[in-house]
Coordinates of C-alpha atoms in Angstrom, one line a residue:
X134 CA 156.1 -180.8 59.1
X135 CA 157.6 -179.3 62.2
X136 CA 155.3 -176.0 62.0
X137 CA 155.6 -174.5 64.9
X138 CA 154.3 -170.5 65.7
X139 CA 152.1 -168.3 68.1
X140 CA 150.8 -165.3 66.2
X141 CA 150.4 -162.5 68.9
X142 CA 147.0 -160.1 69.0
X143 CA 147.2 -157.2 66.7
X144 CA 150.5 -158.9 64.6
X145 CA 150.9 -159.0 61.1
X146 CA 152.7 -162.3 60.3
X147 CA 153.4 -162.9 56.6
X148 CA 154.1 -166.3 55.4
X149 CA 156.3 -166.8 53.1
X150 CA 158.2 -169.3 50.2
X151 CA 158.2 -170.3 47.0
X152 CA 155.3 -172.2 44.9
X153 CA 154.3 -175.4 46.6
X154 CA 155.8 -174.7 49.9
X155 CA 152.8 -175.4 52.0
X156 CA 151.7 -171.5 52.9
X157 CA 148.3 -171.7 51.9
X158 CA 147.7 -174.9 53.3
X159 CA 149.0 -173.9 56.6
X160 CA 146.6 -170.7 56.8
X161 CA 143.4 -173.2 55.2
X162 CA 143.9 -175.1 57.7
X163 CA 143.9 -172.3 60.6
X164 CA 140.0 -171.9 59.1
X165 CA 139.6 -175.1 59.0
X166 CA 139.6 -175.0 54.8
X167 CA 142.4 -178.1 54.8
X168 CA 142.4 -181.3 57.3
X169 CA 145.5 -181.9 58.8
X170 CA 146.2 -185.2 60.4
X171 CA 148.8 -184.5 64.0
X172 CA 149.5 -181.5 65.6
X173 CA 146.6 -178.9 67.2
X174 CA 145.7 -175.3 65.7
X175 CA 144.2 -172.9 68.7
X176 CA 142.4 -169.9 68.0
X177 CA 141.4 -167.5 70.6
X178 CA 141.6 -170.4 72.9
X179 CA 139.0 -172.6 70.7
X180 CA 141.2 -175.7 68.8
X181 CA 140.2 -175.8 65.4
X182 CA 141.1 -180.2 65.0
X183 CA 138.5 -180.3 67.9
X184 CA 135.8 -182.6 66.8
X185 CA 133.2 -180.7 69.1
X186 CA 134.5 -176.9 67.7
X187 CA 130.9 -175.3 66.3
X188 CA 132.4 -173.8 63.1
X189 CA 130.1 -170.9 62.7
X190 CA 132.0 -169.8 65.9
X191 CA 134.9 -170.4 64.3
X192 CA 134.1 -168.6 61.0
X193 CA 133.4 -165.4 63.5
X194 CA 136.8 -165.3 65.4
X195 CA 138.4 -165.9 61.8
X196 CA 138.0 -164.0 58.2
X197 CA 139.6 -165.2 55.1
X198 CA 140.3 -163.2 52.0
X199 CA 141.2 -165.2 48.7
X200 CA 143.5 -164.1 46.2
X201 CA 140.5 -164.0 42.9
X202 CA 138.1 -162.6 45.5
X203 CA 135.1 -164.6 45.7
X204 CA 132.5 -162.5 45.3
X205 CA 129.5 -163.4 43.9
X206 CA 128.7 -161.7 40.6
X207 CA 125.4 -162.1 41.1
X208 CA 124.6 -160.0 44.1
X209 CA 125.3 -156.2 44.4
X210 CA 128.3 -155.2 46.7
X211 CA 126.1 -154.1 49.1
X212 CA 124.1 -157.5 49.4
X213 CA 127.6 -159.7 49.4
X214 CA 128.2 -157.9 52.5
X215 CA 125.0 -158.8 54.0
X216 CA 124.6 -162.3 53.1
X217 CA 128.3 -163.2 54.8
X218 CA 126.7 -162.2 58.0
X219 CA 123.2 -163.6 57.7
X220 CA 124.3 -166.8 57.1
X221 CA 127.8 -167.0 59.0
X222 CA 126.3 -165.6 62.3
X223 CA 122.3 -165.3 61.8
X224 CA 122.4 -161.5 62.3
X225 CA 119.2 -160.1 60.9
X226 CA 119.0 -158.5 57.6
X227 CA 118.9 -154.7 59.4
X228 CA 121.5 -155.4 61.8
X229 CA 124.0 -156.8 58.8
X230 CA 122.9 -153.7 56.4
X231 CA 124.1 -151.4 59.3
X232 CA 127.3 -152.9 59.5
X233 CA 127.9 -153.7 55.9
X234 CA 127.6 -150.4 54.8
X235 CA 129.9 -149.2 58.0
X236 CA 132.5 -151.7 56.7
X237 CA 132.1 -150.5 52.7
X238 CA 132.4 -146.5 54.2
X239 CA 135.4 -147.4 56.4
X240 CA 137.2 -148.7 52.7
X241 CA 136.1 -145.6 50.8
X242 CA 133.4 -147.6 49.0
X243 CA 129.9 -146.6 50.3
X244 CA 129.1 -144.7 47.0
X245 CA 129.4 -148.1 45.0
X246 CA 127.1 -150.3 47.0
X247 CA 124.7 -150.7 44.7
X248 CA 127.0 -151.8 41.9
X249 CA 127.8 -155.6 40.5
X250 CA 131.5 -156.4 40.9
X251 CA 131.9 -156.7 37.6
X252 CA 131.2 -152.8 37.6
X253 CA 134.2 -152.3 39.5
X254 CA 138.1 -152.2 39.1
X255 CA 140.3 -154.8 40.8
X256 CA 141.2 -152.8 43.4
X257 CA 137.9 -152.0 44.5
X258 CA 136.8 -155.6 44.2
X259 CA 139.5 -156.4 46.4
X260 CA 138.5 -153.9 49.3
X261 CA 135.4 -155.2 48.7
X262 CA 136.8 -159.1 49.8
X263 CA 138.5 -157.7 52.8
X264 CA 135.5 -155.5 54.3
X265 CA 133.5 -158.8 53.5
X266 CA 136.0 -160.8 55.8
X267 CA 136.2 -158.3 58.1
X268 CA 132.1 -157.1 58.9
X269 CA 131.9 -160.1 61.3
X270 CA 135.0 -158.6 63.2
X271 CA 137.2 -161.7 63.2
X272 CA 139.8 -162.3 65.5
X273 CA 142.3 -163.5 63.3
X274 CA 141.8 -162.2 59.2
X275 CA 143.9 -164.5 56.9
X276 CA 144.9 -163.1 53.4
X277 CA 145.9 -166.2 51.2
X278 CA 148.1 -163.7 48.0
X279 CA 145.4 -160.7 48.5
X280 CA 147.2 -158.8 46.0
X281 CA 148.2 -161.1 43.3
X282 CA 145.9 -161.0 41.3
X283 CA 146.3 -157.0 40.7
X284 CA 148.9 -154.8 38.8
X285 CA 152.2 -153.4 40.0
X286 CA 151.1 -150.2 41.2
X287 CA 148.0 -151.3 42.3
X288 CA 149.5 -153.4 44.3
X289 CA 151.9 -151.2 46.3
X290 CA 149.0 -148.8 47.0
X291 CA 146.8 -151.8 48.0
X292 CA 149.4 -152.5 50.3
X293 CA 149.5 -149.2 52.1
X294 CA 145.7 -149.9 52.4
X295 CA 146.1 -153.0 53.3
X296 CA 148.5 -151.7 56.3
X297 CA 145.9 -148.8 57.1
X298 CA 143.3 -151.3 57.9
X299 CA 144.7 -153.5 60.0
X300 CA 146.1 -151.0 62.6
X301 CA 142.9 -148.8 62.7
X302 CA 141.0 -152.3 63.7
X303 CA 144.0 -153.7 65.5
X304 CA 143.2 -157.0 64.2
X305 CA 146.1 -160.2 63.4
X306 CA 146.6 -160.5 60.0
X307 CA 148.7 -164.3 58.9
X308 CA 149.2 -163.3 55.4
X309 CA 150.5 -165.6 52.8
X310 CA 152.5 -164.1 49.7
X311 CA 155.2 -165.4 47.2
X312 CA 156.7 -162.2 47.2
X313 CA 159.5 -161.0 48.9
X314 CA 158.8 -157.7 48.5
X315 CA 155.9 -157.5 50.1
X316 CA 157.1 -160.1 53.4
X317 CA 159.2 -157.4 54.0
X318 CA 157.0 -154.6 53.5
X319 CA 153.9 -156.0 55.4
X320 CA 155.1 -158.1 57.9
X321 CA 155.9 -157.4 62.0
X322 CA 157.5 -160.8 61.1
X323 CA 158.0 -163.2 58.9
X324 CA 157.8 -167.3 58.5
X325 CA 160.0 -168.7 55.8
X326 CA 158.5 -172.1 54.5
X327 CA 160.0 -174.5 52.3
X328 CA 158.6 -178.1 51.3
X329 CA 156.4 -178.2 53.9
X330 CA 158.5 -177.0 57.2
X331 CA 159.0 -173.7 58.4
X332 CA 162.5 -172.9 58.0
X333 CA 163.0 -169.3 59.9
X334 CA 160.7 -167.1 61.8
X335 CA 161.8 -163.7 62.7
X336 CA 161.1 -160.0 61.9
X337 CA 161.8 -158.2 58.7
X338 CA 165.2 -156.9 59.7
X339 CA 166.3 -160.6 61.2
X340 CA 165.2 -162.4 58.1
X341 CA 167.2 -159.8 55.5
X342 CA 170.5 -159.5 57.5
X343 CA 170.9 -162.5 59.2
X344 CA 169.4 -165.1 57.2
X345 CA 169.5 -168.8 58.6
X346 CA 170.6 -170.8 55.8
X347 CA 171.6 -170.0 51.6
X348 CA 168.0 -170.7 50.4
X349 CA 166.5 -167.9 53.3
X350 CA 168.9 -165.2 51.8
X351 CA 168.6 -165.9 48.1
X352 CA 165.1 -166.1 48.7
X353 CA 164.5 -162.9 50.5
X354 CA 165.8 -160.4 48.9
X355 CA 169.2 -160.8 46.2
X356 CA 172.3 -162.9 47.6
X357 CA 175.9 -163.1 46.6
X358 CA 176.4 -166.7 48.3
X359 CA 180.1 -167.7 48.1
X360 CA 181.6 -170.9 49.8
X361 CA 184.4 -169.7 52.3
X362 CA 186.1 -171.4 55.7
X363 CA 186.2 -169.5 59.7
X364 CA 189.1 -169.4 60.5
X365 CA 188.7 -168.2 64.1
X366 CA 185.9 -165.9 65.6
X367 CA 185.7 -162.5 63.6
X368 CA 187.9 -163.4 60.8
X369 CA 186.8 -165.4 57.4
X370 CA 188.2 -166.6 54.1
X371 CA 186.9 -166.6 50.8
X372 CA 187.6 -165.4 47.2
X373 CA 191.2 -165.8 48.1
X374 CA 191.6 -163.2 51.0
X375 CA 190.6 -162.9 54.4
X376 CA 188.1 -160.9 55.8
X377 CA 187.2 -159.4 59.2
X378 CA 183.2 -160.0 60.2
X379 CA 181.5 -159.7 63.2
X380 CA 180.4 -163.6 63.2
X381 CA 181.7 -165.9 65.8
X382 CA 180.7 -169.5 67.8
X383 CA 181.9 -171.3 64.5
X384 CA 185.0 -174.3 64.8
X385 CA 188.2 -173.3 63.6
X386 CA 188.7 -173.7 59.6
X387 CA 184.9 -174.6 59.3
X388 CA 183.9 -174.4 56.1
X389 CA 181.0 -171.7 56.2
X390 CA 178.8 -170.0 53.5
X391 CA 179.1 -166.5 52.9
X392 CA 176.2 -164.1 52.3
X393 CA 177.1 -160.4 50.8
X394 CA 173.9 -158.6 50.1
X395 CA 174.5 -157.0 46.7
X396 CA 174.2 -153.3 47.6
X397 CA 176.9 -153.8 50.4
X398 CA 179.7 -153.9 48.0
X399 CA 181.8 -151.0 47.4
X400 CA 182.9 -149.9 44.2
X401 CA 186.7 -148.6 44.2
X402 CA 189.9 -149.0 42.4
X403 CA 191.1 -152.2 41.2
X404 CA 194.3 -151.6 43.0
X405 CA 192.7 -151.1 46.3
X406 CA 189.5 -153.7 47.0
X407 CA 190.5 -157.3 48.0
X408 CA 188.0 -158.7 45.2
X409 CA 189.0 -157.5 41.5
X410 CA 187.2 -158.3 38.6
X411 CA 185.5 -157.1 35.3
X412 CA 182.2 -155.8 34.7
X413 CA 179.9 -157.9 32.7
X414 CA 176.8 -156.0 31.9
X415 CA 175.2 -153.0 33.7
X416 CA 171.4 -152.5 33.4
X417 CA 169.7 -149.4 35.2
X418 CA 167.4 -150.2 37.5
X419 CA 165.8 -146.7 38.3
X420 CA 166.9 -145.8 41.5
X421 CA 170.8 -147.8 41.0
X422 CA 172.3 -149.7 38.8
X423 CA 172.9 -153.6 38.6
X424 CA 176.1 -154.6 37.8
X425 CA 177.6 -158.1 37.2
X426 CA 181.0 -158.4 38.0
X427 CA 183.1 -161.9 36.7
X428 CA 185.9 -162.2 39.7
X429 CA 187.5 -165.7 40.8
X430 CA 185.4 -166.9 39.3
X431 CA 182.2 -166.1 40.1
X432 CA 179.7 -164.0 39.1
X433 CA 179.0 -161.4 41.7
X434 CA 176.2 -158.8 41.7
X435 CA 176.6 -155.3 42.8
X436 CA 173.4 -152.7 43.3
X437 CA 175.1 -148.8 42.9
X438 CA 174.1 -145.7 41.9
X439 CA 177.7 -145.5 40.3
X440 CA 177.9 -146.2 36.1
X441 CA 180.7 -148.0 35.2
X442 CA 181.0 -149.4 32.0
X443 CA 181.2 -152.9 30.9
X444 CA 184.9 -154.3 30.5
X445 CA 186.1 -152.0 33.3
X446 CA 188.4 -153.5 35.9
X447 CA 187.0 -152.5 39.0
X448 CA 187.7 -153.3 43.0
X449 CA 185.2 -154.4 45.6
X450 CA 185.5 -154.0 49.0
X451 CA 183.3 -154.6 52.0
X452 CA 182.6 -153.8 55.5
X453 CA 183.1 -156.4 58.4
X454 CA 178.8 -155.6 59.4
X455 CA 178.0 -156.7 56.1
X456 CA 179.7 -159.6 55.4
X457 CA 177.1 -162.3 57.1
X458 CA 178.6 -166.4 57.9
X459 CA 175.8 -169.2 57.9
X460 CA 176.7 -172.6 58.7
X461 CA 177.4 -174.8 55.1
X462 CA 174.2 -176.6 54.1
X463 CA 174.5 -179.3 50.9
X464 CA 171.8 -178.9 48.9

């Protein structure tokens, strides 16, 4: 419903939202994988709803890699390579060798064309999938959660890969993941979906710090979301104290929502932050710790590289840059 965006050449858009927000349809339908019943999808100036569209040509400006692969077990990698082309584009079976095995050297794979998938790790079988989708040299290469089917650190190096890929053949990735992590990490911007409708679009940096609404910023990346009221331009209330921001445009006394990204808080004396409270629980995170303050009531979470030890009354303070206002939504 109301999905509206242009992907430029050579971007990497990552699509983003929790389980059953409608991300994978939305790319399916892209390569015509899902029907979709109003609206028009246009690829490379072809419309993919358009009756008369010959979908071999569309299956050559657009690749798709799946998130369990898809290979078939069957063949060797070498042949799953060749038999994408063959029957996609009609290319013969020399010309598709060539570029098959160009594809599998350009991933660091060549030595194991001869081998089943099964005779390979995740990772490889995954580089395999994406020099599949890519050896017709697609316009557009859609990655419906490439990565989730592999471990942590697998993963992050998969995504350096991943990355390394796409700007050597400069092609537009619209890449669908669950995890916010990786939106941030792979993405020249991001689409935020939600029940169906795209709820923000906007780079990595727009998305973390000036999130449109409370499910945005709890979603990407870790929120404290307090209720509060706007006094005027640049000057906010909430937890019983007023704060200087740099937000503005809001009515007088409007009741806002207040967004403080957990590693924006600073740690000082009771005596000397406007919040006060006592620390819950501390667990070490590796590179800071994450502390759970109980102030005025609320529970508020605090990322520092500072130990302090449960049952201390601490003080929190907070710059005026970090302290973000969205307009109340009821939920």
């Amino acid at each position: 419903k109301n999905c509206n965006v242009t992907v430029e050449k050579g971007e990497v858009v990552v699509v983003c939202g929790p389980s059953g927000s409608g991300k994978s349809t939305l790319i399916k339908t892209v390569n015509a994988l899902e029907p979709f019943q109003e609206g028009e999808i246009i690829v490379d100036g072809v419309s993919v709803g358009d009756p008369k569209t010959d979908l071999p040509k569309l299956r050559s400006r657009v690749g798709m890699v799946f998130q369990h692969f898809e290979l078939f077990p069957h063949l060797s990698i070498k042949e799953n390579l060749i038999l994408a082309q063959m029957k996609v584009l009609g290319r013969s079976r020399e010309e598709s060798l060539t570029r098959g095995l160009k594809l599998l050297d350009r991933v660091g794979l060549l030595k194991h064309a001869e081998k089943y998938p099964g005779q390979l790790s995740g990772g490889q079988q995954q580089r395999v999938a994406i020099a599949r989708a890519l050896v017709n040299r697609p316009k557009v290469l859609l990655l419906d959660e490439p990565l989730g089917a592999l471990d942590l650190k697998l993963r992050k190096e998969m995504q350096i890969e991943l990355k390394r890929i796409q700007q050597a053949l400069e092609i537009t990735f619209i890449y669908v993941t669950h995890d916010q992590e990786e939106a941030l990490t792979m993405s020249d911007r991001v689409v935020v979906m939600r029940d169906g409708n795209i709820l923000q679009i906007g780079t990595p940096q727009d998305i973390y710090n000036e999130p449109c609404n409370a499910f945005v910023a709890d979603f990407i990346g870790e929120s404290n979301i307090i209720d509060g009221i706007m006094h005027k331009d640049f000057l906010v209330e909430f937890a019983n104290d007023y704060f200087d921001c740099v937000d503005k445009g809001f009515e007088p006394k409007e009741r806002v929502q207040v967004v403080v990204r957990p590693e924006d808080f600073k740690i000082v004396p009771a005596d000397k932050g406007k919040i006060s409270g006592i620390v819950e629980s501390i667990i070490f995170k590796g590179v800071h710790y994450e502390i759970m303050v109980d102030a005025m009531g609320y529970k508020w979470k605090i990322h520092t590289t500072q130990y302090v030890e449960p049952g201390t009354l601490i003080g929190m303070d907070v710059a005026p840059m970090d302290i973000h206002i969205m307009k109340r939504t009821e939920e």
